[in-house]
Amino acid sequence: MLNSALLSSQSFLFDELLSNWSLYGINQEQGFSYESMTHDWTKNSVGRIRLLTQCRQLYTFSHACQIKNTPKWQTTLTPLFDFITSHYFLDERWIFSLNDDLSVKDKQSDAYALAFVLLAFSHYYQVTKDDRALQYMKKTHLFLLENMQAESGGFYEAHPVDTNQIRRQNPHMHLLEGYIAAFNTTQDSDYKDTIKSLLSLSIQHFYHKDTKTLREFFSSDWHLHPDTGNQVEPGHHFEWVWLLYQANKILPNSDYTELAQQLWLTATRHGFANNGGIYNQIDGNNYQPIDREKRVWPITEYLKAITVIPIGKEEKIDHLEKALDFTQQHYFLKNGRWNEYLNEDNTPKDFPLPGTSSYHIFLGLTEVVAWAKANNGFQDYA
């Protein structure tokens, strides 16, 4: 049952979603990705084109080319990379967004987006061996250290820096992801040092020991934010589970895997709705749902977490089968489209296709495929 579910999931991902995005979601003349698409695969203009979206698309197609040799996808990589570097890297730093006419919209340098520069350029380099990617990665790293590092630990949300801004765990989680990819690509010890500091930050500040939850919002000195410090996202628990196990391959430490296992327990106990799916948000103090809607990415992060968490094979397969079944029933649609949000009763919300979400869908499914090939005799549909 698992292998048949993976065959159909692979077909959805490679033959439909990625094929249609490469055909309709990439501007063929200038090489950039559209920010959003409608369900009939036409451009959905939203008034901005973010660096984040471009990097997530570059990552997804670069990683996809490492799995499936598709010449059409490979031809999109360098034009997309060139668009990113020529339009978003201004005055030796990355800007946040462009207008729909490709003029500059927001000149802030955003830590969350910089994380995806590291991730995307790492995978782009693995496919193309374009040394420019390594140079931009090093510039990004140095800019973060020299301009966005906070004395209290971690990085500020944006540059120019506002020292009173709300601090979030989410950009740091993705910076960890980006630095893991950067280190795995280059073996550069500078990236390894930053991985270690981000892991220490997660244990010291993000993890709330009393409730065994991962918190989201903090004041400038890392105390829980008075208004939003109770908010918890189960999807981020699962995302951290997978990342902690990836980091543990680089810096083996039982503290990291023990944290991952505790985050898994909390999220699986309190993050699931009785009718299936994963809540967007719960209260970390009493574990009750705050946001009962169910976006697509938490369940794809759950898929990734299942592949690394140390449970028995049969239990792992059971978790994977149920999650894939729910995903195929409620999220994946014909022709590579998907439901971005479900209501509490699992009916879909009317919402376009964000250019950032295929990254989550891609990585969730390909991690399960890789696990099934190694552990369950799965043979690739291609």
Short mmCIF file of C-alpha atoms in Angstrom, two decimals:
data_model
loop_
_atom_site.label_atom_id
_atom_site.label_comp_id
_atom_site.label_asym_id
_atom_site.label_seq_id
_atom_site.Cartn_x
_atom_site.Cartn_y
_atom_site.Cartn_z
CA MET A 1 0.00 0.00 0.00
CA LEU A 2 2.80 2.44 0.84
CA ASN A 3 4.64 1.80 -2.40
CA SER A 4 1.51 2.25 -4.52
CA ALA A 5 0.76 5.52 -2.69
CA LEU A 6 4.29 6.66 -3.44
CA LEU A 7 3.97 5.82 -7.12
CA SER A 8 0.92 8.04 -7.46
CA SER A 9 2.56 10.74 -5.32
CA GLN A 10 5.67 10.71 -7.52
CA SER A 11 3.54 11.02 -10.63
CA PHE A 12 1.66 13.95 -9.10
CA LEU A 13 4.90 15.67 -8.12
CA PHE A 14 7.13 15.12 -11.15
CA ASP A 15 4.71 14.61 -14.04
CA GLU A 16 2.13 17.18 -13.00
CA LEU A 17 3.14 19.78 -10.38
CA LEU A 18 6.74 20.43 -11.42
CA SER A 19 6.03 19.97 -15.12
CA ASN A 20 3.18 22.46 -15.06
CA TRP A 21 5.07 24.99 -12.92
CA SER A 22 8.05 24.83 -15.29
CA LEU A 23 5.69 25.32 -18.24
CA TYR A 24 3.33 27.96 -16.87
CA GLY A 25 4.89 29.30 -13.65
CA ILE A 26 8.27 30.36 -15.07
CA ASN A 27 8.52 33.48 -17.22
CA GLN A 28 10.12 32.01 -20.31
CA GLU A 29 11.67 35.29 -21.49
CA GLN A 30 13.29 36.48 -18.25
CA GLY A 31 13.63 33.24 -16.32
CA PHE A 32 11.94 34.14 -13.03
CA SER A 33 9.14 32.32 -11.24
CA TYR A 34 5.76 33.89 -10.77
CA GLU A 35 4.79 34.55 -7.17
CA SER A 36 1.46 32.75 -7.40
CA MET A 37 -0.64 30.77 -9.88
CA THR A 38 -4.39 30.28 -10.26
CA HIS A 39 -5.92 26.81 -10.37
CA ASP A 40 -6.14 26.99 -14.16
CA TRP A 41 -2.36 27.57 -14.31
CA THR A 42 -2.43 31.25 -15.15
CA LYS A 43 -0.32 33.91 -13.43
CA ASN A 44 -1.87 35.35 -10.27
CA SER A 45 -0.33 38.79 -9.74
CA VAL A 46 -0.15 39.73 -6.05
CA GLY A 47 1.79 43.00 -6.26
CA ARG A 48 5.20 41.65 -5.33
CA ILE A 49 7.78 39.08 -6.42
CA ARG A 50 9.87 37.94 -3.48
CA LEU A 51 13.45 36.72 -3.32
CA LEU A 52 12.09 33.91 -1.14
CA THR A 53 9.85 32.60 -3.91
CA GLN A 54 12.65 32.66 -6.49
CA CYS A 55 14.98 30.77 -4.17
CA ARG A 56 12.43 28.14 -3.24
CA GLN A 57 11.79 27.49 -6.93
CA LEU A 58 15.51 27.33 -7.69
CA TYR A 59 16.01 24.91 -4.81
CA THR A 60 13.11 22.70 -5.87
CA PHE A 61 14.10 22.40 -9.51
CA SER A 62 17.80 22.02 -8.66
CA HIS A 63 17.07 19.19 -6.23
CA ALA A 64 14.58 17.66 -8.66
CA CYS A 65 17.30 17.55 -11.33
CA GLN A 66 19.47 15.55 -8.95
CA ILE A 67 16.69 12.94 -8.71
CA LYS A 68 15.27 12.94 -12.23
CA ASN A 69 17.33 14.01 -15.23
CA THR A 70 14.86 16.29 -17.00
CA PRO A 71 16.53 18.55 -19.59
CA LYS A 72 13.66 21.07 -19.57
CA TRP A 73 14.08 21.61 -15.83
CA GLN A 74 17.84 21.91 -16.17
CA THR A 75 17.43 24.69 -18.72
CA THR A 76 15.45 26.74 -16.18
CA LEU A 77 18.20 26.71 -13.54
CA THR A 78 20.82 29.16 -14.78
CA PRO A 79 18.31 31.76 -16.07
CA LEU A 80 16.58 31.64 -12.67
CA PHE A 81 19.92 31.92 -10.84
CA ASP A 82 20.94 34.83 -13.07
CA PHE A 83 17.63 36.58 -12.49
CA ILE A 84 18.04 36.25 -8.73
CA THR A 85 21.60 37.60 -8.68
CA SER A 86 20.95 40.46 -11.11
CA HIS A 87 17.66 41.69 -9.60
CA TYR A 88 17.92 41.00 -5.86
CA PHE A 89 21.61 41.47 -5.03
CA LEU A 90 22.04 45.25 -4.84
CA ASP A 91 24.82 47.18 -3.09
CA GLU A 92 26.38 43.93 -1.84
CA ARG A 93 23.26 42.67 -0.07
CA TRP A 94 20.01 40.88 -0.87
CA ILE A 95 16.74 42.81 -1.10
CA PHE A 96 13.33 41.41 -0.20
CA SER A 97 11.05 41.94 -3.21
CA LEU A 98 10.29 43.45 -6.60
CA ASN A 99 7.12 44.95 -8.00
CA ASP A 100 5.23 43.12 -10.73
CA ASP A 101 7.06 45.29 -13.30
CA LEU A 102 10.37 44.05 -11.80
CA SER A 103 11.28 47.40 -10.27
CA VAL A 104 12.55 47.35 -6.68
CA LYS A 105 9.78 47.20 -4.08
CA ASP A 106 11.27 46.41 -0.65
CA LYS A 107 14.99 46.92 0.00
CA GLN A 108 15.11 45.16 3.37
CA SER A 109 17.40 42.17 3.72
CA ASP A 110 15.29 39.42 5.26
CA ALA A 111 16.89 36.66 7.34
CA TYR A 112 14.23 34.15 6.31
CA ALA A 113 14.91 34.80 2.62
CA LEU A 114 18.68 34.67 3.12
CA ALA A 115 18.27 31.17 4.52
CA PHE A 116 16.84 30.11 1.17
CA VAL A 117 19.66 31.76 -0.73
CA LEU A 118 21.97 29.33 1.08
CA LEU A 119 19.68 26.34 0.45
CA ALA A 120 18.96 27.11 -3.19
CA PHE A 121 22.49 28.04 -4.18
CA SER A 122 23.87 24.91 -2.49
CA HIS A 123 21.68 22.66 -4.61
CA TYR A 124 22.13 24.77 -7.73
CA TYR A 125 25.90 24.34 -7.35
CA GLN A 126 25.53 20.57 -6.94
CA VAL A 127 23.84 20.40 -10.35
CA THR A 128 25.78 23.03 -12.31
CA LYS A 129 29.15 23.40 -10.51
CA ASP A 130 28.74 27.12 -11.09
CA ASP A 131 31.33 28.67 -8.77
CA ARG A 132 29.36 31.90 -8.59
CA ALA A 133 26.92 30.13 -6.29
CA LEU A 134 29.67 29.42 -3.76
CA GLN A 135 30.81 33.03 -3.86
CA TYR A 136 27.31 34.37 -3.21
CA MET A 137 26.83 31.86 -0.38
CA LYS A 138 29.98 33.14 1.33
CA LYS A 139 28.88 36.76 0.85
CA THR A 140 25.49 35.90 2.36
CA HIS A 141 27.12 34.23 5.35
CA LEU A 142 29.43 37.17 6.00
CA PHE A 143 26.60 39.68 5.65
CA LEU A 144 24.57 37.81 8.25
CA LEU A 145 27.48 37.71 10.68
CA GLU A 146 28.56 41.31 10.17
CA ASN A 147 25.18 43.04 9.87
CA MET A 148 22.37 40.92 11.32
CA GLN A 149 23.87 39.06 14.28
CA ALA A 150 22.37 39.97 17.65
CA GLU A 151 24.38 40.27 20.86
CA SER A 152 21.69 38.28 22.66
CA GLY A 153 22.13 35.41 20.20
CA GLY A 154 20.84 34.50 16.78
CA PHE A 155 20.02 36.93 14.01
CA TYR A 156 17.70 39.88 13.66
CA GLU A 157 14.72 39.54 11.37
CA ALA A 158 15.81 42.14 8.87
CA HIS A 159 18.43 44.69 7.88
CA PRO A 160 18.37 47.63 8.53
CA VAL A 161 18.08 46.33 12.08
CA ASP A 162 15.39 47.31 14.54
CA THR A 163 16.68 46.09 17.91
CA ASN A 164 13.16 46.18 19.38
CA GLN A 165 11.63 43.93 16.75
CA ILE A 166 9.85 40.71 17.68
CA ARG A 167 12.25 37.77 17.49
CA ARG A 168 11.09 34.55 15.83
CA GLN A 169 12.34 31.00 15.81
CA ASN A 170 11.16 30.43 12.20
CA PRO A 171 13.94 32.32 10.36
CA HIS A 172 16.50 30.56 12.55
CA MET A 173 15.01 27.17 11.70
CA HIS A 174 15.39 27.89 7.99
CA LEU A 175 18.86 29.34 8.50
CA LEU A 176 19.77 26.02 10.11
CA GLU A 177 18.39 24.27 7.01
CA GLY A 178 20.36 26.57 4.72
CA TYR A 179 23.60 26.18 6.64
CA ILE A 180 23.25 22.38 6.72
CA ALA A 181 22.95 22.41 2.92
CA ALA A 182 25.86 24.84 2.61
CA PHE A 183 28.10 22.70 4.80
CA ASN A 184 27.13 19.46 3.06
CA THR A 185 27.97 21.08 -0.28
CA THR A 186 31.26 22.73 0.70
CA GLN A 187 32.49 21.17 3.97
CA ASP A 188 33.30 24.75 5.02
CA SER A 189 33.93 24.85 8.79
CA ASP A 190 32.51 28.38 9.02
CA TYR A 191 29.10 27.01 8.11
CA LYS A 192 29.53 24.24 10.64
CA ASP A 193 30.21 26.79 13.38
CA THR A 194 26.96 28.60 12.59
CA ILE A 195 25.04 25.31 12.64
CA LYS A 196 26.33 24.71 16.15
CA SER A 197 25.31 28.19 17.34
CA LEU A 198 21.81 27.81 15.87
CA LEU A 199 21.37 24.45 17.58
CA SER A 200 22.43 25.94 20.90
CA LEU A 201 19.91 28.74 20.40
CA SER A 202 17.12 26.24 19.82
CA ILE A 203 17.83 24.37 23.03
CA GLN A 204 18.42 27.48 25.12
CA HIS A 205 15.57 29.69 23.92
CA PHE A 206 13.12 28.11 21.46
CA TYR A 207 12.34 24.99 23.48
CA HIS A 208 10.02 25.62 26.42
CA LYS A 209 10.97 22.91 28.89
CA ASP A 210 7.92 23.18 31.16
CA THR A 211 5.44 22.45 28.37
CA LYS A 212 7.80 20.57 26.06
CA THR A 213 6.86 22.84 23.17
CA LEU A 214 8.75 24.87 20.60
CA ARG A 215 7.76 28.52 20.89
CA GLU A 216 7.50 30.98 18.01
CA PHE A 217 7.65 34.60 19.21
CA PHE A 218 9.99 36.36 21.62
CA SER A 219 11.02 39.77 22.83
CA SER A 220 14.42 41.18 21.90
CA ASP A 221 16.11 39.43 24.86
CA TRP A 222 14.50 36.04 24.09
CA HIS A 223 11.79 36.14 26.74
CA LEU A 224 8.43 34.84 25.50
CA HIS A 225 6.56 37.62 23.79
CA PRO A 226 3.77 38.87 26.11
CA ASP A 227 1.11 38.74 23.39
CA THR A 228 2.09 35.83 21.17
CA GLY A 229 4.57 33.81 23.22
CA ASN A 230 1.99 31.08 23.83
CA GLN A 231 1.59 30.27 20.14
CA VAL A 232 2.88 26.91 18.92
CA GLU A 233 2.86 25.44 15.41
CA PRO A 234 2.88 21.62 15.25
CA GLY A 235 4.22 21.78 11.70
CA HIS A 236 7.34 23.53 12.93
CA HIS A 237 7.82 20.80 15.54
CA PHE A 238 7.93 18.26 12.72
CA GLU A 239 10.19 20.47 10.62
CA TRP A 240 12.65 20.74 13.51
CA VAL A 241 12.53 16.96 14.05
CA TRP A 242 13.87 16.35 10.56
CA LEU A 243 16.41 19.18 10.74
CA LEU A 244 17.76 18.06 14.10
CA TYR A 245 18.48 14.63 12.69
CA GLN A 246 20.19 16.18 9.65
CA ALA A 247 22.29 18.37 11.94
CA ASN A 248 23.15 15.38 14.11
CA LYS A 249 24.93 13.81 11.12
CA ILE A 250 27.27 16.80 11.09
CA LEU A 251 27.56 17.41 14.84
CA PRO A 252 26.58 14.20 16.65
CA ASN A 253 25.02 15.06 20.01
CA SER A 254 22.30 13.19 21.88
CA ASP A 255 20.89 16.55 23.04
CA TYR A 256 19.73 17.19 19.48
CA THR A 257 18.07 13.82 18.94
CA GLU A 258 16.45 13.89 22.38
CA LEU A 259 14.99 17.31 21.58
CA ALA A 260 13.72 15.97 18.26
CA GLN A 261 12.01 13.04 19.96
CA GLN A 262 10.33 15.30 22.50
CA LEU A 263 9.08 17.66 19.80
CA TRP A 264 7.71 14.64 17.93
CA LEU A 265 5.81 13.46 21.01
CA THR A 266 4.31 16.87 21.71
CA ALA A 267 3.22 17.48 18.13
CA THR A 268 1.75 14.02 17.57
CA ARG A 269 -0.15 14.14 20.87
CA HIS A 270 -1.59 17.63 20.52
CA GLY A 271 -1.28 18.76 16.91
CA PHE A 272 -3.69 16.39 15.17
CA ALA A 273 -7.41 16.98 14.69
CA ASN A 274 -9.80 14.14 15.47
CA ASN A 275 -11.00 14.16 11.86
CA GLY A 276 -7.46 14.03 10.48
CA GLY A 277 -4.89 16.60 9.47
CA ILE A 278 -2.69 18.91 11.51
CA TYR A 279 -3.82 22.16 13.08
CA ASN A 280 -2.04 25.31 11.98
CA GLN A 281 -1.58 26.48 15.56
CA ILE A 282 -2.18 25.42 19.16
CA ASP A 283 -1.74 27.11 22.54
CA GLY A 284 1.55 25.99 24.06
CA ASN A 285 0.24 26.45 27.60
CA ASN A 286 -2.88 24.27 27.38
CA TYR A 287 -2.40 22.49 24.03
CA GLN A 288 -5.82 23.61 22.75
CA PRO A 289 -6.21 24.62 19.08
CA ILE A 290 -5.90 28.32 18.28
CA ASP A 291 -6.10 28.02 14.49
CA ARG A 292 -8.09 24.94 13.45
CA GLU A 293 -7.43 25.38 9.74
CA LYS A 294 -4.93 22.99 8.15
CA ARG A 295 -2.44 24.33 5.64
CA VAL A 296 -0.71 21.83 3.36
CA TRP A 297 2.86 22.27 4.63
CA PRO A 298 2.48 20.87 8.19
CA ILE A 299 1.54 17.43 6.90
CA THR A 300 4.42 17.39 4.41
CA GLU A 301 6.74 18.25 7.30
CA TYR A 302 5.17 15.41 9.25
CA LEU A 303 6.06 13.06 6.36
CA LYS A 304 9.71 14.13 6.63
CA ALA A 305 9.73 13.69 10.40
CA ILE A 306 8.36 10.15 10.15
CA THR A 307 11.32 9.10 8.03
CA VAL A 308 13.89 9.99 10.72
CA ILE A 309 12.15 9.40 14.04
CA PRO A 310 13.35 6.15 15.74
CA ILE A 311 10.19 4.02 15.75
CA GLY A 312 9.64 0.51 14.43
CA LYS A 313 9.39 -0.06 10.70
CA GLU A 314 5.78 -1.22 10.76
CA GLU A 315 4.72 1.75 12.87
CA LYS A 316 6.62 4.05 10.52
CA ILE A 317 4.88 2.56 7.49
CA ASP A 318 1.50 2.90 9.20
CA HIS A 319 2.15 6.60 9.90
CA LEU A 320 3.32 7.18 6.32
CA GLU A 321 0.37 5.38 4.75
CA LYS A 322 -2.19 7.30 6.78
CA ALA A 323 -0.53 10.65 6.15
CA LEU A 324 -0.21 10.04 2.42
CA ASP A 325 -3.82 8.88 2.23
CA PHE A 326 -5.03 12.06 3.95
CA THR A 327 -2.81 14.17 1.71
CA GLN A 328 -4.02 12.54 -1.48
CA GLN A 329 -7.66 12.72 -0.42
CA HIS A 330 -7.69 16.31 0.77
CA TYR A 331 -4.76 18.26 -0.69
CA PHE A 332 -3.54 16.88 -4.02
CA LEU A 333 -5.68 17.70 -7.04
CA LYS A 334 -5.61 16.76 -10.70
CA ASN A 335 -3.08 18.36 -13.03
CA GLY A 336 -0.52 19.11 -10.31
CA ARG A 337 -2.67 21.54 -8.36
CA TRP A 338 -3.27 21.39 -4.62
CA ASN A 339 -5.43 22.78 -1.85
CA GLU A 340 -3.30 25.20 0.13
CA TYR A 341 -5.74 25.38 3.09
CA LEU A 342 -8.42 23.15 4.55
CA ASN A 343 -11.16 24.38 6.87
CA GLU A 344 -11.66 22.68 10.23
CA ASP A 345 -14.06 20.17 8.63
CA ASN A 346 -11.48 19.34 5.91
CA THR A 347 -13.32 21.16 3.15
CA PRO A 348 -10.90 23.10 0.95
CA LYS A 349 -10.63 26.87 1.05
CA ASP A 350 -10.62 28.81 -2.19
CA PHE A 351 -6.97 29.85 -2.43
CA PRO A 352 -4.43 30.15 -5.29
CA LEU A 353 -1.18 28.18 -5.63
CA PRO A 354 1.69 29.98 -3.81
CA GLY A 355 5.09 29.76 -5.44
CA THR A 356 6.58 28.89 -2.07
CA SER A 357 4.58 25.74 -1.34
CA SER A 358 5.95 23.34 -3.95
CA TYR A 359 9.18 23.35 -1.91
CA HIS A 360 7.31 21.77 1.02
CA ILE A 361 5.44 19.28 -1.15
CA PHE A 362 8.57 18.31 -3.04
CA LEU A 363 10.77 17.71 -0.01
CA GLY A 364 8.09 15.89 1.98
CA LEU A 365 7.41 13.41 -0.80
CA THR A 366 11.01 12.89 -1.91
CA GLU A 367 12.17 12.17 1.64
CA VAL A 368 9.55 9.44 1.94
CA VAL A 369 10.56 8.03 -1.45
CA ALA A 370 14.21 7.95 -0.39
CA TRP A 371 13.30 6.17 2.85
CA ALA A 372 11.11 3.64 1.03
CA LYS A 373 13.85 2.88 -1.49
CA ALA A 374 16.33 2.21 1.31
CA ASN A 375 13.99 0.37 3.66
CA ASN A 376 10.88 -0.92 1.88
CA GLY A 377 11.97 -2.16 -1.53
CA PHE A 378 10.39 0.74 -3.39
CA GLN A 379 11.33 0.98 -7.04
CA ASP A 380 11.19 4.33 -8.78
CA TYR A 381 8.32 4.73 -11.21
CA ALA A 382 10.71 6.10 -13.83
#
